[in-house]
Structure formats: structure tokens, C-alpha cells
XYZ file of C-alpha atoms in Angstrom:
671
model
C 15.294 8.417 -1.384
C 12.295 7.994 1.033
C 12.967 8.977 4.505
C 13.750 6.232 7.025
C 11.655 5.508 10.099
C 13.687 4.474 13.135
C 11.793 1.960 15.227
C 12.741 1.766 18.921
C 13.892 -1.835 19.683
C 13.476 -1.815 23.482
C 11.331 -0.065 26.071
C 10.960 -0.107 29.796
C 7.290 0.064 29.505
C 5.381 -3.229 29.558
C 2.435 -2.001 27.776
C 1.115 -2.326 23.988
C 2.444 0.128 21.502
C -0.372 2.553 21.050
C 0.297 3.527 17.368
C 2.993 1.267 15.810
C 3.429 3.208 12.746
C 2.333 6.737 11.319
C -0.207 6.735 8.527
C 1.739 6.933 5.194
C 1.925 10.280 3.911
C 1.216 11.368 0.317
C 3.987 10.444 -2.152
C 2.694 13.189 -4.713
C 2.774 10.548 -7.452
C -0.494 9.621 -9.384
C -0.945 6.370 -11.417
C -2.936 6.653 -14.708
C -5.176 3.634 -14.927
C -6.713 2.384 -18.219
C -9.154 -0.335 -18.254
C -8.173 -3.171 -20.486
C -10.720 -6.142 -19.525
C -13.608 -7.214 -17.418
C -13.704 -10.994 -16.578
C -16.996 -12.703 -16.339
C -19.130 -12.730 -13.236
C -18.840 -15.751 -11.147
C -19.887 -16.992 -7.709
C -18.901 -19.631 -5.188
C -20.863 -22.696 -5.008
C -22.838 -23.216 -2.858
C -23.671 -19.595 -2.122
C -21.363 -18.463 0.789
C -22.605 -17.026 4.130
C -19.576 -14.740 4.324
C -20.490 -11.678 2.332
C -16.787 -10.974 1.620
C -16.967 -13.812 -0.832
C -19.734 -12.363 -2.606
C -17.931 -10.575 -5.262
C -18.583 -9.738 -9.031
C -15.949 -12.486 -9.367
C -12.598 -13.394 -7.421
C -9.803 -12.503 -9.942
C -6.552 -12.342 -7.839
C -3.646 -12.002 -10.160
C -2.463 -11.300 -13.489
C 0.779 -12.483 -15.229
C 1.982 -13.148 -18.779
C 2.603 -16.561 -20.300
C 6.473 -17.026 -20.576
C 6.161 -18.108 -24.314
C 6.589 -15.064 -26.144
C 3.008 -14.894 -27.176
C 2.003 -11.721 -25.280
C -0.953 -13.536 -23.785
C -2.005 -12.763 -20.161
C -3.518 -14.982 -17.666
C -5.931 -14.294 -14.766
C -7.130 -16.921 -12.395
C -10.747 -16.383 -10.907
C -10.715 -18.016 -7.435
C -14.207 -19.323 -7.993
C -13.158 -21.868 -10.734
C -11.711 -20.669 -13.933
C -8.175 -19.569 -15.706
C -8.752 -17.028 -18.226
C -6.300 -15.841 -20.972
C -6.200 -12.329 -22.315
C -4.976 -12.250 -25.904
C -5.253 -8.647 -26.880
C -8.903 -7.681 -26.655
C -9.964 -11.281 -26.715
C -10.815 -13.519 -23.595
C -10.518 -16.985 -23.427
C -11.680 -19.539 -20.510
C -8.507 -21.632 -20.616
C -9.208 -24.118 -17.759
C -12.147 -24.638 -15.724
C -10.291 -25.876 -12.700
C -13.262 -26.482 -10.515
C -14.926 -28.740 -12.913
C -11.730 -30.695 -13.437
C -11.351 -31.314 -9.588
C -14.746 -32.297 -9.064
C -17.064 -32.280 -5.987
C -14.184 -31.919 -3.500
C -13.395 -28.635 -4.932
C -13.929 -25.935 -2.204
C -14.577 -22.252 -2.817
C -17.442 -21.069 -0.688
C -15.716 -20.603 2.908
C -12.501 -18.803 3.662
C -11.116 -15.756 1.883
C -8.531 -17.869 0.215
C -10.642 -20.897 -0.665
C -10.900 -22.097 -4.270
C -8.599 -21.755 -7.076
C -5.846 -19.873 -5.318
C -3.174 -19.238 -7.984
C -1.605 -20.220 -11.130
C 2.150 -20.198 -12.139
C 3.517 -20.993 -15.605
C 6.822 -22.971 -15.967
C 9.586 -20.671 -17.521
C 9.845 -23.226 -20.262
C 6.147 -23.286 -20.625
C 6.437 -22.488 -24.506
C 8.493 -25.850 -24.811
C 7.129 -28.115 -22.130
C 3.602 -26.880 -21.657
C 3.831 -27.023 -18.048
C 2.142 -24.855 -15.405
C 0.988 -25.165 -11.971
C -1.984 -24.380 -9.849
C -3.216 -24.296 -6.056
C -6.716 -25.145 -4.937
C -8.584 -26.039 -2.023
C -10.414 -29.456 -1.268
C -12.815 -30.637 1.332
C -15.528 -33.330 1.348
C -14.348 -36.850 0.585
C -10.729 -35.719 0.086
C -10.377 -35.224 3.858
C -10.882 -38.926 4.408
C -9.792 -40.567 1.089
C -6.531 -38.612 0.585
C -3.646 -38.080 2.711
C -1.443 -34.976 3.037
C 2.091 -35.374 1.862
C 3.600 -33.370 4.768
C 2.569 -33.348 8.447
C -0.254 -31.203 9.928
C -0.266 -30.053 13.441
C -4.033 -30.792 14.158
C -6.853 -32.538 12.311
C -7.427 -31.116 8.839
C -10.429 -28.989 7.805
C -9.235 -28.434 4.220
C -6.423 -29.453 2.056
C -4.265 -27.306 -0.088
C -3.339 -28.919 -3.484
C -0.691 -28.150 -5.851
C -1.226 -29.667 -9.347
C 0.844 -29.850 -12.517
C -0.733 -29.514 -15.866
C 0.993 -30.385 -19.200
C -0.647 -28.680 -22.265
C -0.663 -30.874 -25.244
C -0.387 -27.743 -27.391
C 1.117 -24.703 -25.393
C -0.111 -22.360 -28.115
C -3.778 -23.262 -27.820
C -6.283 -21.064 -26.189
C -8.157 -23.872 -24.393
C -6.278 -26.429 -22.295
C -6.084 -29.938 -23.444
C -3.448 -32.273 -21.798
C -2.524 -34.120 -18.620
C -2.395 -33.326 -14.962
C -0.914 -34.777 -11.939
C -0.852 -33.987 -8.290
C 2.514 -32.543 -7.081
C 1.769 -31.920 -3.241
C -0.985 -31.746 -0.798
C -0.758 -30.241 2.722
C -3.565 -30.168 5.396
C -4.691 -27.047 7.126
C -6.459 -26.618 10.453
C -8.916 -23.972 9.159
C -10.262 -22.310 6.016
C -8.016 -19.430 6.267
C -4.083 -18.989 5.575
C -3.478 -21.766 3.423
C -1.536 -21.983 0.298
C -1.406 -18.482 -1.208
C 0.986 -17.587 -4.106
C 3.172 -20.105 -6.114
C 5.879 -19.020 -8.391
C 8.984 -19.300 -10.142
C 11.880 -16.754 -9.985
C 11.757 -15.023 -13.371
C 15.104 -13.614 -12.950
C 16.772 -17.077 -12.955
C 18.410 -18.314 -15.947
C 18.846 -21.799 -17.165
C 22.208 -22.147 -15.296
C 21.164 -20.938 -12.120
C 20.226 -22.950 -9.157
C 16.831 -21.290 -8.904
C 15.739 -22.087 -12.503
C 12.741 -24.295 -12.568
C 12.160 -24.410 -8.760
C 8.626 -23.555 -7.509
C 8.357 -21.300 -4.480
C 5.227 -21.850 -2.385
C 3.783 -19.371 0.168
C 2.155 -21.506 2.801
C 0.075 -19.815 5.465
C -0.258 -20.896 9.109
C -3.756 -22.184 8.721
C -5.132 -19.672 11.175
C -3.747 -21.238 14.110
C -0.289 -19.305 14.576
C -2.354 -16.780 16.654
C -2.231 -19.384 19.529
C 0.571 -21.747 18.721
C 4.133 -21.919 17.754
C 3.438 -23.689 14.331
C 5.064 -21.168 12.096
C 8.299 -21.550 14.211
C 8.201 -25.315 14.001
C 10.686 -26.666 11.118
C 9.036 -29.918 11.192
C 5.702 -28.436 9.795
C 5.081 -26.731 6.412
C 2.414 -24.289 7.751
C 3.534 -20.579 8.171
C 6.590 -21.048 5.692
C 7.744 -20.418 2.067
C 8.715 -23.635 0.603
C 10.703 -24.397 -2.363
C 10.561 -27.460 -4.322
C 11.617 -28.865 -7.615
C 8.520 -30.211 -9.511
C 10.572 -32.267 -11.857
C 12.350 -34.161 -9.011
C 11.369 -37.335 -7.327
C 13.134 -37.256 -3.740
C 10.295 -35.595 -1.974
C 8.390 -37.896 0.454
C 5.716 -38.704 -2.017
C 8.132 -39.208 -4.854
C 6.147 -36.476 -7.167
C 8.698 -33.659 -6.512
C 12.231 -33.008 -5.339
C 13.875 -31.147 -2.509
C 16.531 -28.834 -3.709
C 19.983 -29.507 -2.073
C 20.585 -25.750 -1.765
C 17.592 -25.305 0.479
C 18.609 -23.916 3.923
C 17.259 -26.936 5.810
C 17.718 -29.910 3.387
C 20.343 -31.565 5.648
C 19.056 -30.294 9.068
C 17.707 -33.417 11.314
C 13.987 -32.923 12.201
C 13.489 -29.983 9.773
C 11.515 -30.214 6.441
C 14.061 -29.861 3.632
C 11.264 -28.225 1.545
C 11.419 -24.847 3.771
C 13.173 -21.835 2.309
C 12.092 -19.306 4.971
C 9.679 -19.451 7.825
C 7.784 -17.667 10.838
C 5.058 -16.471 8.869
C 1.145 -15.862 9.431
C -0.265 -14.967 5.842
C 2.365 -14.862 3.248
C 0.075 -13.391 0.498
C 2.275 -12.255 -2.379
C 5.860 -12.358 -3.503
C 7.900 -11.033 -6.484
C 11.439 -10.609 -7.500
C 12.871 -7.403 -8.491
C 13.807 -7.835 -12.335
C 16.499 -5.147 -11.832
C 18.977 -4.410 -8.979
C 20.286 -7.514 -7.345
C 16.941 -9.438 -8.100
C 15.830 -9.457 -4.550
C 12.716 -11.152 -3.429
C 9.998 -9.035 -1.531
C 6.901 -10.576 0.154
C 3.754 -8.888 1.307
C 2.521 -10.290 4.784
C -0.780 -9.791 6.237
C -0.381 -9.537 10.099
C -2.710 -10.439 12.936
C -4.182 -7.326 14.648
C -1.689 -4.451 14.358
C 0.694 -4.357 11.460
C 0.891 -5.409 7.934
C 4.418 -5.511 6.312
C 6.800 -6.071 3.336
C 9.742 -8.159 3.899
C 12.771 -8.918 1.891
C 13.000 -12.683 1.874
C 16.318 -14.330 2.178
C 17.274 -17.957 2.359
C 16.737 -19.507 5.823
C 15.176 -16.096 7.053
C 12.770 -16.471 10.181
C 10.217 -13.559 10.115
C 9.379 -14.180 13.578
C 5.657 -15.042 13.689
C 4.112 -15.861 16.002
C 6.820 -14.502 18.444
C 6.776 -11.252 16.485
C 4.272 -9.261 14.575
C 6.555 -7.289 12.241
C 9.215 -5.567 14.306
C 7.358 -5.755 17.672
C 6.771 -8.658 20.180
C 3.478 -10.481 19.811
C 2.184 -12.184 23.122
C -0.268 -15.030 22.450
C -3.521 -14.675 24.573
C -2.908 -11.055 25.318
C -6.390 -9.464 25.643
C -5.483 -6.208 23.958
C -4.482 -8.168 20.811
C -1.836 -5.559 20.406
C 2.040 -5.471 19.959
C 4.861 -4.594 22.506
C 8.303 -3.206 22.378
C 10.953 -5.831 21.805
C 12.759 -7.239 24.729
C 16.270 -6.014 25.338
C 17.773 -9.645 24.303
C 15.921 -9.575 21.072
C 19.056 -9.755 19.024
C 19.944 -13.464 20.178
C 16.905 -14.707 18.100
C 18.062 -13.503 14.764
C 14.578 -12.646 13.449
C 14.230 -10.812 10.036
C 12.245 -7.729 10.444
C 10.156 -5.953 7.559
C 11.434 -3.146 5.357
C 8.219 -1.137 5.059
C 4.472 -1.587 5.740
C 1.619 0.164 7.645
C -0.432 -0.383 10.764
C -4.177 -1.038 11.058
C -5.095 2.282 12.697
C -7.637 0.475 14.713
C -10.590 2.786 15.616
C -10.843 3.524 19.446
C -14.496 2.269 19.289
C -13.406 -1.018 17.808
C -13.217 -4.338 19.846
C -9.565 -5.098 20.522
C -9.393 -8.287 18.622
C -11.899 -7.615 16.028
C -10.954 -7.833 12.411
C -9.347 -4.517 11.379
C -10.484 -4.772 7.777
C -6.681 -4.421 6.428
C -4.813 -6.579 4.331
C -1.473 -5.948 2.516
C -1.214 -6.698 -1.119
C 2.379 -7.344 -1.977
C 3.246 -5.934 -5.302
C 6.250 -5.418 -7.752
C 9.371 -3.225 -8.369
C 8.786 -1.267 -11.335
C 11.418 -2.078 -14.054
C 9.189 -1.306 -17.201
C 10.229 1.010 -19.750
C 6.835 3.128 -20.452
C 6.854 5.136 -17.284
C 10.449 6.324 -16.311
C 9.303 8.179 -13.294
C 8.319 4.862 -11.428
C 11.686 3.250 -12.079
C 12.940 1.432 -8.982
C 9.785 2.039 -6.924
C 8.164 -0.850 -5.199
C 4.413 -0.611 -5.643
C 2.036 -2.415 -3.388
C -1.349 -1.750 -1.661
C -4.121 -2.335 1.078
C -6.506 -4.580 -0.520
C -9.768 -3.924 1.241
C -9.980 -0.112 0.918
C -7.851 -0.096 -2.462
C -5.195 2.145 -1.278
C -1.784 1.974 -3.414
C 1.616 2.677 -1.653
C 5.154 3.087 -2.785
C 8.665 3.018 -1.476
C 12.124 3.202 -3.160
C 13.701 -0.224 -3.817
C 17.046 0.933 -3.007
C 16.137 1.894 0.717
C 14.238 -1.622 1.322
C 17.049 -3.584 2.955
C 16.870 -6.120 5.671
C 18.793 -4.712 8.727
C 18.491 -1.206 7.785
C 15.792 1.035 9.466
C 12.327 0.587 8.474
C 11.109 2.899 5.618
C 8.028 4.799 5.788
C 5.770 4.020 2.614
C 3.722 6.848 0.803
C 0.402 6.715 -0.603
C -0.121 6.925 -4.509
C -2.988 8.603 -6.087
C -5.031 7.144 -8.910
C -6.082 8.811 -12.018
C -8.498 7.596 -14.919
C -9.116 9.671 -17.966
C -6.882 12.442 -16.649
C -8.956 12.796 -13.705
C -8.074 12.135 -9.951
C -10.291 9.409 -8.670
C -10.073 6.447 -6.131
C -9.979 2.627 -6.542
C -13.299 2.282 -4.583
C -14.784 4.811 -7.147
C -13.462 2.790 -10.060
C -14.747 -0.436 -8.616
C -18.096 0.939 -7.561
C -17.657 -0.446 -4.074
C -16.163 0.640 -0.868
C -14.637 -2.854 -0.548
C -12.216 -2.984 -3.601
C -10.519 -6.312 -3.113
C -7.370 -4.912 -4.846
C -4.856 -7.175 -6.339
C -1.685 -6.459 -8.755
C -0.439 -7.953 -11.876
C 2.772 -7.603 -14.125
C 3.539 -8.504 -17.635
C 6.656 -9.771 -19.098
C 7.708 -6.043 -19.926
C 7.511 -5.143 -16.352
C 4.379 -3.010 -16.777
C 1.989 -3.057 -13.986
C -1.728 -3.942 -13.614
C -4.479 -3.346 -11.015
C -7.421 -5.800 -10.471
C -10.526 -5.419 -8.463
C -12.854 -8.439 -7.303
C -15.320 -5.769 -6.770
C -16.299 -5.408 -10.363
C -14.146 -7.943 -11.977
C -12.005 -5.290 -13.979
C -8.534 -5.242 -14.806
C -6.517 -1.858 -15.380
C -3.226 -1.241 -16.847
C -1.035 1.381 -15.182
C -0.426 3.471 -18.389
C 1.173 6.636 -16.812
C 2.277 8.498 -13.751
C 2.090 12.108 -12.952
C 3.112 14.507 -10.269
C 0.080 16.044 -8.268
C -0.427 19.771 -8.838
C 2.535 19.896 -11.495
C 0.832 22.513 -13.741
C 2.921 25.269 -15.034
C 2.294 28.216 -12.695
C 3.374 30.926 -15.116
C 5.964 33.654 -15.199
C 4.460 36.518 -13.262
C 5.879 36.922 -9.848
C 5.816 39.013 -6.674
C 8.824 38.790 -4.254
C 10.316 41.091 -1.469
C 6.916 42.320 -0.446
C 7.642 43.189 3.180
C 6.608 46.813 3.455
C 3.263 47.942 4.873
C 2.042 49.461 1.603
C 2.258 45.907 0.041
C -0.354 44.502 2.603
C -3.886 44.872 3.572
C -4.615 43.411 6.951
C -7.961 42.805 8.370
C -6.954 44.715 11.524
C -3.913 46.939 10.727
C -3.081 47.626 14.322
C -2.393 44.055 15.038
C 0.582 43.994 12.336
C 4.062 45.134 12.060
C 6.404 45.587 9.030
C 9.837 45.870 10.360
C 11.630 45.202 7.126
C 12.352 41.642 6.060
C 9.326 40.211 7.794
C 5.770 40.404 7.859
C 4.535 40.009 11.453
C 1.249 39.453 13.077
C 2.165 40.691 16.430
C -1.222 40.411 18.200
C -3.693 37.644 18.037
C -6.842 38.480 16.190
C -10.473 37.832 17.504
C -13.434 36.099 15.701
C -15.527 38.229 13.586
C -19.167 38.139 12.414
C -19.968 35.968 9.529
C -18.802 32.488 8.513
C -16.166 30.659 10.625
C -12.738 31.646 9.089
C -9.407 32.799 10.165
C -9.648 35.697 12.592
C -6.706 37.629 11.389
C -4.919 37.887 8.101
C -3.206 40.143 5.597
C -3.756 40.113 1.865
C -0.904 40.815 -0.523
C -1.880 43.732 -2.728
C 1.357 44.011 -4.568
C 1.100 42.590 -8.069
C -1.718 40.887 -9.826
C -4.273 38.369 -8.823
C -3.153 34.930 -9.692
C -4.643 31.923 -11.377
C -2.454 28.894 -11.052
C 0.069 29.813 -8.443
C 2.985 28.852 -6.424
C 3.462 30.438 -3.021
C 6.851 30.039 -1.321
C 7.693 31.657 2.290
C 9.148 30.953 5.471
C 6.895 31.058 8.301
C 7.368 31.067 12.101
C 4.751 30.543 14.867
C 5.546 32.862 17.826
C 2.949 31.600 20.101
C 4.802 29.493 22.878
C 4.875 25.739 22.243
C 3.276 25.394 25.787
C -0.087 26.538 24.288
C -2.307 24.346 22.418
C -4.015 24.896 19.050
C -1.271 26.863 17.543
C -1.549 27.818 14.067
C -0.580 30.093 11.057
C -2.439 30.051 7.671
C -1.459 30.736 4.174
C -4.192 32.296 2.112
C -4.675 31.839 -1.668
C -7.341 32.317 -4.040
C -8.514 35.249 -2.206
C -11.736 37.000 -3.623
C -13.327 38.581 -0.567
C -13.336 38.217 3.105
C -15.688 35.466 2.767
C -14.368 33.768 -0.458
C -10.799 32.142 -0.290
C -8.619 29.243 0.381
C -6.254 28.553 3.146
C -3.613 26.122 4.256
C -3.796 25.705 8.112
C -0.358 24.930 9.445
C -0.808 23.739 12.990
C 0.653 21.734 15.818
C -2.457 19.827 16.147
C -3.821 17.389 13.653
C -6.544 15.705 15.716
C -9.647 18.121 15.344
C -11.621 19.126 12.129
C -10.385 22.785 12.055
C -6.497 22.132 12.233
C -3.868 21.284 9.862
C -5.491 20.859 6.720
C -6.645 22.711 3.454
C -9.929 24.634 3.747
C -12.252 26.656 1.540
C -14.355 29.547 2.704
C -17.340 30.165 0.349
C -19.724 32.507 2.164
C -20.254 29.905 4.697
C -18.164 28.160 7.359
C -14.733 26.874 6.351
C -14.973 23.375 4.605
C -12.216 21.026 5.061
C -10.878 19.748 1.470
C -7.627 17.764 2.171
C -7.605 14.122 1.446
C -5.483 13.486 4.628
C -8.515 14.055 6.975
C -9.618 10.806 8.386
C -12.994 11.611 9.961
C -13.614 8.233 11.611
C -10.365 8.543 13.573
C -10.347 12.455 13.786
C -6.795 12.726 12.509
C -5.169 14.463 9.682
C -1.820 14.946 8.116
C 1.134 14.920 10.435
C 1.443 18.371 12.341
C 3.010 20.862 9.929
C 4.659 23.249 12.818
C 5.566 21.867 16.221
C 8.024 24.512 17.447
C 8.803 28.280 17.147
C 11.461 27.717 14.417
C 11.353 28.955 10.803
C 9.865 26.516 8.278
C 9.641 26.797 4.455
C 6.246 26.426 3.166
C 5.186 25.837 -0.433
C 1.467 25.999 -1.680
C 0.721 24.939 -5.125
C -2.719 25.569 -6.599
C -3.629 24.574 -10.325
C -6.588 26.554 -11.325
C -7.482 24.089 -14.372
C -7.577 20.979 -12.391
C -8.259 22.440 -8.903
C -5.227 20.549 -7.450
C -3.829 21.922 -4.296
C -0.498 20.766 -2.720
C 1.161 21.895 0.551
C 4.827 21.108 1.088
C 6.766 21.860 4.376
C 10.626 22.122 4.885
C 11.727 21.408 1.288
C 10.112 17.810 1.214
C 9.355 16.590 -2.397
C 6.394 14.810 -0.988
C 2.973 17.101 -0.156
C 2.118 17.075 3.459
C -1.645 17.866 2.225
C -3.287 17.631 -0.778
C -6.858 18.481 -2.103
C -8.808 19.021 -5.452
C -11.337 21.865 -5.585
C -12.499 24.235 -8.407
C -14.449 26.775 -6.249
C -12.210 29.517 -7.002
C -10.039 29.814 -10.106
C -8.025 32.970 -9.177
C -7.355 35.300 -6.370
C -4.694 36.801 -4.187
C -2.501 35.378 -1.500
C -2.055 36.283 2.257
C -0.830 35.299 5.692
C -2.450 35.207 9.138
C -3.790 32.963 11.895
C -6.913 32.223 13.746
C -5.948 33.621 17.373
C -2.154 33.152 17.351
C 0.809 35.333 16.504
C 3.504 34.593 13.940
C 5.693 36.038 11.147
C 6.535 35.528 7.448
C 9.570 36.358 5.460
C 11.208 35.382 2.016
C 7.840 35.453 0.085
C 7.868 34.539 -3.383
C 4.581 34.235 -5.481
C 4.803 32.952 -8.998
C 1.885 32.173 -11.267
C -0.211 33.276 -13.994
C -1.425 36.849 -13.418
C -4.996 37.739 -13.962
C -5.601 41.302 -14.883
């Protein structure tokens, strides 16, 4: 189970929280992506001024028609709903053309053809539902069905379509408008709509349509998301086959939590949301509902959604207090009396890691993309993992579904790597653009898909692997603690008292490239190709001193040719707490965790003077390197480099003192 991160719920300090959440560490899991389709290029009309809308296309979801045909559907927000039937693409419905001149898709990231949801009985009744936005004459000629807090700039419209032949690859049939809601701006309108796929025909949820309705972009300065008389900033649940709604075109389920509350909209299922972008139900376990929520300026989060839940926006942003009008645009510790409000807090997520140079209230360039709990059968190692992501940069994260429980401690997510053709890559590389616009999909078998607006491609998750999981071989060295087993740079600085290898005095800088000042190379046993180094290390330099470190050397060929893992109490400067290579030049940082823009790397590896277990794995064939600390199954640091395919191992420091014991080296000996 993933470790839980306990978040303080009160503080005497009345100041913004400087760093609400730690950067997600590595999971050590890699997803193999196989391209299955590329949808046609498209553009908003007229051409948008917002460059974020100028994408190859704007595909934003993938699902499977619930009719047993195996056909997949993909909506393009610019206008068209596509079907994928094996290797064949069909333009099933041009929604933009069907709506006409009021169809709006050129302003606002959520504008256009927002989503499609097929009725669970589509194979029999031919019904499916769409979301789109309208402006133009619609704003004067048509009335919203539910109240708006201010004058509308755009309408969000839910339409029911009935196919004359559900088996056809081109829509022909009837349509009717189900629900129209006004929004105060071009952002945070209707997002996802969907049916609970785990509900059977006898369940109360069967055939009920869930609607994620954003706050229209005004929750930042108002209490609209908390107002139960308004639909904005809520998840709604309606019966599209009913007639007791205010317009007579849908029903209000009697089991909705506010169906009988005076002054409240009966359509509301849960509330207190800013931008509830994606939701899904776990096909296994207890069939819980999860939702990815895009925050304002500090935190994006995943919530478990329960009937009647209040997620707190715009009084709360994730599990912190939000203060409207605060010039820092930050979040604050919760007040001491917070429990009286009964807010539902998130189960996992990430913060925005805003750069110090950025304006406090500028767009942080983050957007959480809710995903799915994997319950497919093709990739057993993913079973029970919630897979979600950050859409702009194309990062993928995971957390164990069993730990994601409302009311329990917030869970730290971990990053998932991406592979294509067996080689580690990134989604920006696959998308050919640093702005990926990542989205997720799932088929009826529970298998996962990844989409990118940047190049209009769809990839299927076809496998998973553990990073640096190569077989290390059967040659090993252990118990090497005598002086004759080691070759130090400066023998007089070292002691070999029996069970330990001790660097008793700090080294000094030497001529040549910048590299660890002092280390000892293990001469017992062979050189190793792929290798696993296990040891306990201790930093003897007092904690009060800064820049403390020890290093584990591997792939050693000469004094100016080797790798080393730098284990430090400091992770905020380039030379510290990372994986490095020295190749007849100053050490070069290799690890994926280093964020140069923020000048921060992986969490500090050693912060005290206690013993710590360290494992370094190096796969010569792939160049994968992973560093683990204190028995964690998740690597603290990772890198890929093929400079050296073999060499010896060692231990040392730059200018500190420390010691090593319980050394075991296992790998493929190179003789």
C-alpha cells in the first residue's frame, strides 16, 4: 500500500502554506503504450486567439459503446464524434453542423463538443447523450432551464440522440434537448457526463445521468458553488427518461440527496466544486466513484464522491482554506473549528509547484486529468491502481485504490513512467509537443487508453514493467570489510575496523574534473555489468552542518570514468542528491527527478546520523539506474544512461565522513 501523507489540519500561523504537497515520487512502474489510432486534424471556427486551442485536434475521451460490438467512441471538441472499429475510423456524428451557427468552440478551453455518453441500453434503445456549448442567438432566443447567478455568456446544452439503427456507423435518427444551463464565462462549464457502468437494471442508479457542472469561472470570487439553489459548481444527477424536471424533459431521482430540501435543486448529487473535470466508477471493490478536480492556484486533487458530499470550494481548495481576494492566491491552514462544516476532503492529488519567479495569481499550467481504477485482465500488476495524470505536461500518476478513502489520511501519489517499443520515453516526446493535453479512456474490458490533443493520437496501455528490473546475475561479493578488499583514493583517510568501511576524515578536491573528493573502490571480486548494490550507510558529519553527503560508486572504470549515487540531506542544488556520471569531464546529473526550473530534486536521502539501507540497481543493457532507500519498493531516484556498461563499485563522499556495512554486490561478472 502507498504510504499515507498526514496533512496538518490547524496552524497558529496565519500565512499561506508555502508548499502544500511534496512532489510525487517515482512509483517504479512503467506503462507500455502502443499507438492504435490517429484521429483527423481539426480546428475551431473561427480561428481562436488562445493558442491553447490550436491543437492537432481536441480529442478528449475514449469509451466503448455498450452494445457488445467492441466499437470505441472518441469525441473531438471541435465538432465530431468518431467511432473506432478495429482499424477503421468512422465520423459518426458532426455535432457542430447539427447544432448550427450557435455552436461555439473557439473561446474557452472547455468550449465546443464537450463529451458523449452512451446509455447502458444503447444496443436496444439507440440513445446517447452529448454536451456542447452555444453562444450567438441562443443567448437571447433560448432560456436556461436552471437558474444562473449572473448574466450568461455561454450556454451548456445536454442533448439526447436516438439512433434509428444502433448498429450503424453513421448516425441517423432523432434528437431532443434535455437540459440547458447558463454560465457566466467561457470556462468551467459542463464537463463530463456519464452513466454508472456498475449499476445493474435493478439498481436505483441504472439509467441515471451524472453531469459534472463547473462553477463558470466565478467561484474564485463568489460562493456560487456552495449555493444549493444554483447548478454551477456541482455534480448533478438526472433521469433522462423522466418528466418531473422543471422543463418536463428529464426527471429528478427521488433518491437524490436534496430532492426534498426546500430551496435546493433536486438535481444536485454533490457540490462545492470549481472544475470537476473527470469522474469514473471503480468496476471492482465497492464500485466507488472518483473524480479529478482542477484547483484554482495551488492544488489539484482526486476525491471519492459520495451522495450529498460538499467538497468545500470556494471556502476550501483541497484540504486547505481558500480566501477569496487574498493577493497571494495561496491556501491557508484550516481553522480550528473546521470539522463543523463537514467538508469532504480529497484522497490524493498534487500541488502546482509554482515557480518563485511567477506572478502569484498567474495560471500555473497544471490540470489534473481524472482517470480510472484498473480492473482489466491483461496487466495484473496494475490491478487495483487508480491511474490519472496532469494533462498539460503529460505526467501520469498512480495510487492504490484501497488507500483512497474519504476521511482517511491523504495519500501521496507516485509518478508512472512511459515506454514505447520497449524504450523509456515521455508523453511530450510521443506527442511531439511540450504541451501534451493528455486525456484517458477505458474500454469495456477495463483496459486503459491515453490520448493527446497535441497530435491527435490514441495509445493503448498494453503492458507494465518495473523500472530497472533486469536480472542482475549470480556473481556476488559480500563481507568485504578488510583493507585488502578496498582501494581508497587516499588510504590514510580510511579505517577498516572489522564490520565496517569507514571514511574517517574528509577528502579534499583533486585536480581534474569535478567529482567526489574521496572514495574507495571495491577490488574484491570481478567487475560487474548489470549489478545490484545493497548496503547500509551512515553519514557521520553532524546534522548541524550543511551539504552532507555520502556516495555509492558503480560502473567504475577509472578515476575519471564512473557513475555515482549522491545521497544527501540537501536536494536544492545541482550537485546534490542525485545520480551522476563522470566521463572525463565534470560530473553530469542524470536523474529524472531534478527540476532545474525550481532547483529541486528527489526528497533528501539522508537527513540524520542513523544507518540507512541503500540499494542501487544498474541494468547495463537498457542503461536504467534506480536508487532505493530504507527498503522502499519505490525508487527515490531514477536515470537512464549507457555511458558505461560495466565496472566496479565503491563508497565515499565529497568532503564529509561516513561509513558502510552489510555490503552485498550481485550481478553479472565481467572477466
